Every structure is written in C-alpha cells, then in structure tokens.
Coordinates of C-alpha atoms in Angstrom, one line a residue:
M1 CA -4.4 4.6 -14.2
V2 CA -5.3 2.3 -11.4
I3 CA -6.7 3.7 -8.1
G4 CA -7.3 2.0 -4.8
V5 CA -9.7 3.4 -2.2
V6 CA -9.7 2.1 1.4
G7 CA -12.8 3.2 3.3
L8 CA -15.9 3.7 1.1
G9 CA -17.7 6.3 3.2
L10 CA -18.7 9.8 2.1
I11 CA -15.1 10.8 1.2
G12 CA -13.8 7.5 -0.1
G13 CA -17.0 6.7 -2.0
S14 CA -16.9 10.1 -3.6
L15 CA -13.3 9.7 -4.6
A16 CA -14.1 6.3 -6.2
K17 CA -17.1 7.8 -8.1
A18 CA -15.0 10.8 -9.3
Y19 CA -12.3 8.5 -10.8
K20 CA -14.9 6.3 -12.3
R21 CA -16.1 9.2 -14.5
V22 CA -13.0 8.4 -16.6
P23 CA -13.6 5.1 -18.5
E24 CA -9.9 4.4 -18.7
I25 CA -9.4 4.4 -14.9
T26 CA -9.8 1.3 -12.9
V27 CA -10.9 1.7 -9.3
Y28 CA -10.5 -1.0 -6.6
G29 CA -12.1 -0.5 -3.2
A30 CA -11.9 -1.9 0.3
D31 CA -14.2 -1.4 3.4
S32 CA -14.5 -3.1 6.8
D33 CA -18.2 -3.5 6.0
R34 CA -18.6 -6.2 3.3
S35 CA -22.1 -5.0 2.6
I36 CA -20.8 -1.5 1.7
L37 CA -18.2 -3.1 -0.5
E38 CA -20.8 -5.1 -2.4
F39 CA -23.1 -2.1 -2.7
A40 CA -20.2 -0.1 -4.2
K41 CA -19.7 -2.8 -6.8
L42 CA -23.4 -2.8 -7.7
A43 CA -23.4 1.0 -7.9
E44 CA -20.4 0.7 -10.3
A45 CA -18.4 3.0 -8.0
I46 CA -15.6 0.4 -8.0
D47 CA -14.4 -2.3 -10.4
G48 CA -13.7 -4.8 -7.7
E49 CA -12.2 -5.4 -4.3
L50 CA -8.8 -4.1 -3.4
T51 CA -6.9 -7.2 -2.3
D52 CA -3.3 -7.5 -1.1
T53 CA -2.3 -8.9 -4.5
L54 CA -3.6 -5.8 -6.3
L55 CA -1.9 -3.2 -4.1
K56 CA 1.3 -3.3 -6.3
D57 CA -0.8 -2.6 -9.4
C58 CA -2.2 0.7 -8.1
D59 CA -0.7 4.0 -9.1
C60 CA -2.3 5.6 -6.1
I61 CA -4.2 4.4 -3.0
F62 CA -6.4 6.7 -0.9
L63 CA -7.0 5.9 2.7
S64 CA -10.3 7.4 3.7
I65 CA -10.3 6.1 7.3
F66 CA -9.7 7.4 10.8
P67 CA -6.1 8.5 11.7
Q68 CA -5.2 5.5 13.7
G69 CA -6.7 3.3 11.0
V70 CA -4.4 5.0 8.5
I71 CA -1.3 4.2 10.6
D72 CA -2.4 0.7 11.2
W73 CA -3.2 0.0 7.5
V74 CA 0.0 1.4 6.2
S75 CA 2.1 -0.4 8.9
S76 CA 0.5 -3.7 8.0
K77 CA 0.8 -3.3 4.2
A78 CA 4.1 -1.4 3.9
Q79 CA 6.1 -4.3 2.4
L80 CA 3.4 -4.7 -0.4
L81 CA 3.5 -1.0 -1.5
R82 CA 6.8 -0.6 -3.2
G83 CA 6.5 1.9 -6.1
V84 CA 2.9 3.0 -5.0
T85 CA 1.8 6.4 -4.0
V86 CA -0.4 6.4 -0.8
I87 CA -2.4 9.5 0.2
D88 CA -4.4 9.6 3.4
C89 CA -7.6 11.7 3.7
A90 CA -7.8 11.9 7.5
G91 CA -8.6 15.2 9.2
T92 CA -5.2 15.6 11.1
K93 CA -1.7 15.1 9.8
M94 CA 1.0 15.5 12.4
R95 CA 1.0 12.0 14.0
I96 CA 0.2 10.3 10.7
C97 CA 3.1 11.9 8.8
E98 CA 5.5 11.5 11.7
R99 CA 4.9 7.8 11.7
L100 CA 4.5 7.1 8.0
F101 CA 7.1 9.2 6.2
P102 CA 10.0 7.0 7.6
L103 CA 8.0 3.8 6.9
A104 CA 7.5 4.9 3.3
K105 CA 11.2 5.6 2.7
E106 CA 12.2 2.3 4.3
N107 CA 9.8 0.3 2.1
G108 CA 10.2 2.2 -1.2
F109 CA 6.8 3.8 -1.6
T110 CA 5.6 7.4 -1.5
F111 CA 3.4 8.6 1.3
V112 CA 1.7 12.0 1.1
G113 CA -0.6 13.4 3.7
G114 CA -3.8 14.7 2.2
H115 CA -7.1 16.5 3.1
P116 CA -9.9 16.9 0.6
M117 CA -11.6 20.1 1.8
A118 CA -15.2 19.2 1.0
G119 CA -17.9 17.3 2.8
L120 CA -21.5 17.0 3.9
H121 CA -23.1 16.9 7.3
R122 CA -24.2 13.3 6.5
S123 CA -21.8 10.4 6.3
G124 CA -21.7 7.1 4.5
F125 CA -21.4 5.7 1.0
K126 CA -25.1 6.4 0.2
F127 CA -24.4 10.1 0.4
S128 CA -21.2 10.0 -1.7
R129 CA -21.2 11.9 -5.0
E130 CA -19.0 12.0 -8.0
D131 CA -18.9 15.8 -8.0
L132 CA -18.3 16.3 -4.3
F133 CA -14.8 17.6 -4.9
D134 CA -15.4 19.5 -8.1
G135 CA -13.8 23.0 -7.7
Q136 CA -12.9 22.4 -4.1
P137 CA -9.5 22.7 -2.5
M138 CA -7.1 19.8 -1.8
V139 CA -4.4 20.2 0.8
I140 CA -1.3 17.9 0.6
V141 CA 1.5 17.3 3.0
P142 CA 4.6 15.8 1.2
H143 CA 7.7 14.6 3.0
T144 CA 9.5 17.7 1.6
N145 CA 8.2 21.0 0.1
E146 CA 11.2 21.1 -2.2
D147 CA 10.4 18.2 -4.5
I148 CA 8.8 19.9 -7.5
Q149 CA 8.5 16.7 -9.5
L150 CA 6.6 15.0 -6.7
F151 CA 4.1 17.9 -6.6
E152 CA 3.6 17.6 -10.3
D153 CA 3.1 13.9 -10.1
I154 CA 0.5 14.3 -7.3
K155 CA -1.4 16.9 -9.3
T156 CA -1.5 14.5 -12.2
L157 CA -2.8 11.7 -10.0
L158 CA -5.5 14.0 -8.5
A159 CA -6.5 15.7 -11.8
P160 CA -9.5 13.4 -12.6
V161 CA -11.1 14.2 -9.2
G162 CA -11.7 17.8 -10.3
F163 CA -10.2 19.7 -7.4
G164 CA -10.2 23.5 -7.9
S165 CA -6.7 23.8 -6.3
V166 CA -4.0 21.7 -4.8
S167 CA -1.9 23.4 -2.1
V168 CA 1.1 22.3 -0.2
T169 CA 1.7 22.8 3.6
T170 CA 3.4 21.2 6.5
A171 CA 1.7 18.8 8.9
E172 CA 2.0 21.3 11.8
K173 CA 0.5 24.2 9.8
H174 CA -2.3 22.0 8.5
D175 CA -3.3 20.9 12.0
E176 CA -3.1 24.4 13.4
I177 CA -5.3 25.9 10.7
I178 CA -7.8 23.0 10.7
A179 CA -8.4 23.4 14.4
F180 CA -9.8 26.8 13.6
A181 CA -11.4 26.2 10.2
S182 CA -13.0 22.8 10.7
Q183 CA -12.8 21.5 14.2
M184 CA -14.0 24.6 16.1
P185 CA -17.1 25.0 13.9
H186 CA -18.1 21.5 14.7
I187 CA -17.7 22.0 18.4
I188 CA -19.5 25.3 18.3
S189 CA -22.4 23.9 16.2
N190 CA -22.7 20.8 18.4
A191 CA -22.8 22.9 21.6
F192 CA -25.2 25.5 20.1
V193 CA -28.0 23.0 19.5
K194 CA -27.9 21.9 23.1
S195 CA -29.8 25.1 24.1
P196 CA -33.1 24.3 25.8
T197 CA -34.6 26.7 23.3
A198 CA -33.6 24.4 20.3
P199 CA -36.7 22.2 20.3
H200 CA -38.9 25.3 19.8
H201 CA -37.0 27.0 16.9
K202 CA -39.2 25.8 14.0
G203 CA -41.2 28.7 12.6
Y204 CA -38.7 31.2 14.0
S205 CA -35.5 30.2 12.3
A206 CA -34.1 30.5 8.8
G207 CA -30.6 30.9 7.3
S208 CA -28.7 31.8 10.5
Y209 CA -29.9 28.8 12.4
R210 CA -29.4 26.5 9.4
D211 CA -25.8 27.7 8.8
L212 CA -24.7 27.5 12.4
S213 CA -26.3 24.2 13.2
R214 CA -25.5 22.3 9.9
V215 CA -22.4 20.4 11.2
A216 CA -23.9 19.6 14.6
M217 CA -25.0 16.3 13.2
L218 CA -21.6 14.6 13.1
D219 CA -20.0 11.2 13.6
P220 CA -19.1 11.3 17.3
D221 CA -16.5 8.4 17.0
M222 CA -14.6 10.1 14.2
W223 CA -14.6 13.6 15.6
T224 CA -13.6 12.4 19.1
E225 CA -10.5 10.8 17.6
L226 CA -9.8 13.9 15.5
F227 CA -10.2 16.3 18.4
F228 CA -7.8 14.3 20.6
E229 CA -5.4 13.9 17.7
N230 CA -5.3 17.8 17.5
K231 CA -5.8 18.5 21.2
N232 CA -3.2 21.2 21.7
Y233 CA -4.2 23.4 18.8
L234 CA -7.9 22.8 19.4
L235 CA -7.6 23.8 23.1
A236 CA -5.9 27.0 22.0
E237 CA -8.8 27.8 19.7
V238 CA -11.4 26.9 22.4
D239 CA -9.7 29.2 24.9
S240 CA -9.6 32.0 22.4
F241 CA -13.3 31.6 21.6
L242 CA -14.3 31.5 25.3
A243 CA -12.3 34.6 26.0
G244 CA -14.0 36.4 23.2
L245 CA -17.4 35.2 24.1
S246 CA -16.9 36.4 27.7
E247 CA -16.5 39.9 26.4
Y248 CA -19.8 39.8 24.6
R249 CA -21.4 38.4 27.8
A250 CA -19.9 41.1 30.0
A251 CA -21.1 43.9 27.7
L252 CA -24.6 42.5 27.8
A253 CA -24.6 42.0 31.6
D254 CA -23.2 45.5 32.2
D255 CA -25.7 47.1 29.8
N256 CA -22.7 48.5 27.9
A257 CA -24.2 49.1 24.5
G258 CA -21.1 51.0 23.3
K259 CA -18.8 48.0 24.1
L260 CA -21.2 45.6 22.5
R261 CA -21.3 47.7 19.3
E262 CA -17.5 47.9 19.3
L263 CA -17.2 44.1 19.5
L264 CA -19.8 43.6 16.8
A265 CA -18.1 46.1 14.5
E266 CA -14.7 44.5 15.1
G267 CA -16.0 41.1 14.1
S268 CA -17.7 42.4 11.0
R269 CA -14.5 44.2 10.0
I270 CA -12.3 41.1 10.5
K271 CA -14.7 39.0 8.5
R272 CA -14.5 41.5 5.6
E273 CA -10.7 41.6 5.8
V274 CA -10.3 37.9 5.9
D275 CA -12.9 36.9 3.3
G276 CA -13.8 40.0 1.4
P277 CA -17.2 41.8 1.2

C-alpha cells in the first residue's frame, strides 16, 4: 500500500506515523513548510516527499489542510489523480463535497469526505502521535451511501490507522452535528477563559476548569475558517445555547431556587439519556 499525506500537522503527521507502523506501507508527505517536511523525513514518519509524479502511485491520499486548501489542492491536481482515492480531513464537509464530487467523477478518481474524530489542544507535527486515532471514530462522506463496495474499500484503506469505528453520513448531517459536538465546545471554552477571574484560578481549580478550558487554546486561523464554513448550523447552536443560558441567569437574578434546580436536573437527566450514567 502507498499512502500520501498532504499537510503534516497534528492530524496529517499522526496519520503518516500510524501507517508507518506497518513496514510494508510506503508513506509520502507534503507540507507548505519545507522544514516540517524535512523533519518528518528525519523522524521516519514519511519515506519521502509526495511529488506530482508520485500521485498516481498512491492508493490513497489524505488532505490534512484547511477546507479552502482542500478545494484548491484537488482542483489543481485533478488531472493527475486518475485511479486514486482522495480523503480530506477538514472539519467541515458541505462545500468541499459539493465542489469535489463532480470533479472526481470528471477526472476518474474517488473523492471521499473524511473527519478523524480525535485531536489534541496542541497543533503541529511535533505533537503528532502514531496512536492518536487508535480506537477513535472516523466519519466518512462518500458520494453515495449505496455503494457497499466503496465502503469496504475505504475500510480496508483505513484499517492500518487503528480507528475504532468507521461511520457513513451525509455532508449536511456531518456539519449539523459537528457544529454542536466540536465547534460549540471550542467557542464556549474560548469565551470562558476571558473571564476577569481567570488569571486568579490557580490553587482553586481542578477537573472542572481543566475540562472546560482545554480547547480554548486553539489555532485561530483554522477555527475562523471552519466557523464561517459552517456559519448557519453554528449560529443555530449559539442561539440555542444563549437562550438556555439566559434561563439560568434569570433564575439566579430572581432568586428562584426552584427554577434553578429544575434547570440543573433537566441538564443532568439529558446528559444521562444521551451518554449513559
């Protein structure tokens, strides 16, 4: 198997390292930063640089770059990708899939939207790990949900990475759910640490602070693009959150202990129903 990885940050670097656990797999990499590319070679995360002449030799190419970068890269390389499977790893899917499914069909390659559901609050190749995806979910968005053979082929290509599950969805459903499950936690965490009390928390905080603030330290360029890519779904989540938060505030302001307890009990119940005890 020959794998290409474009973008050797946390996700791309971890994908490369995961595949390199299998001696029979060759991994080529590309990155806009030549120093990262050279470091990945020295770290033996890749076997060499992914050049245009090597694209056709790849069984699968992963694009671990920003959404617009995915569209630009595939658009510029489309005529060199015949017979290759291309999977992107960007955090939104609708615009990417809308643009690239027709391009793939026109040029004789397979494009599949993808989202490895794992990460860290730190970014960059130096934080990449070969076991980052072990046991974690992988979400894919194929051009059709009815092609069973395509799904089996994708699972075979992904098997060396060690994902715990591979699920299929549509681009619309992916972006709707990801607005709640990933993007909103980043907004809430980032806003939470702006409290004037934050500089004084040490010695008073433990797990609750650590859990809620973990993803506040994010890549502002990447998340700005992702948030605008998913603007409509994300706005709906923000509005829902603000409406709920206003109820808690009103109960406190009105000294309404009964209402506050009701709200807290409701949230606790929903959490148990959604995720179990």
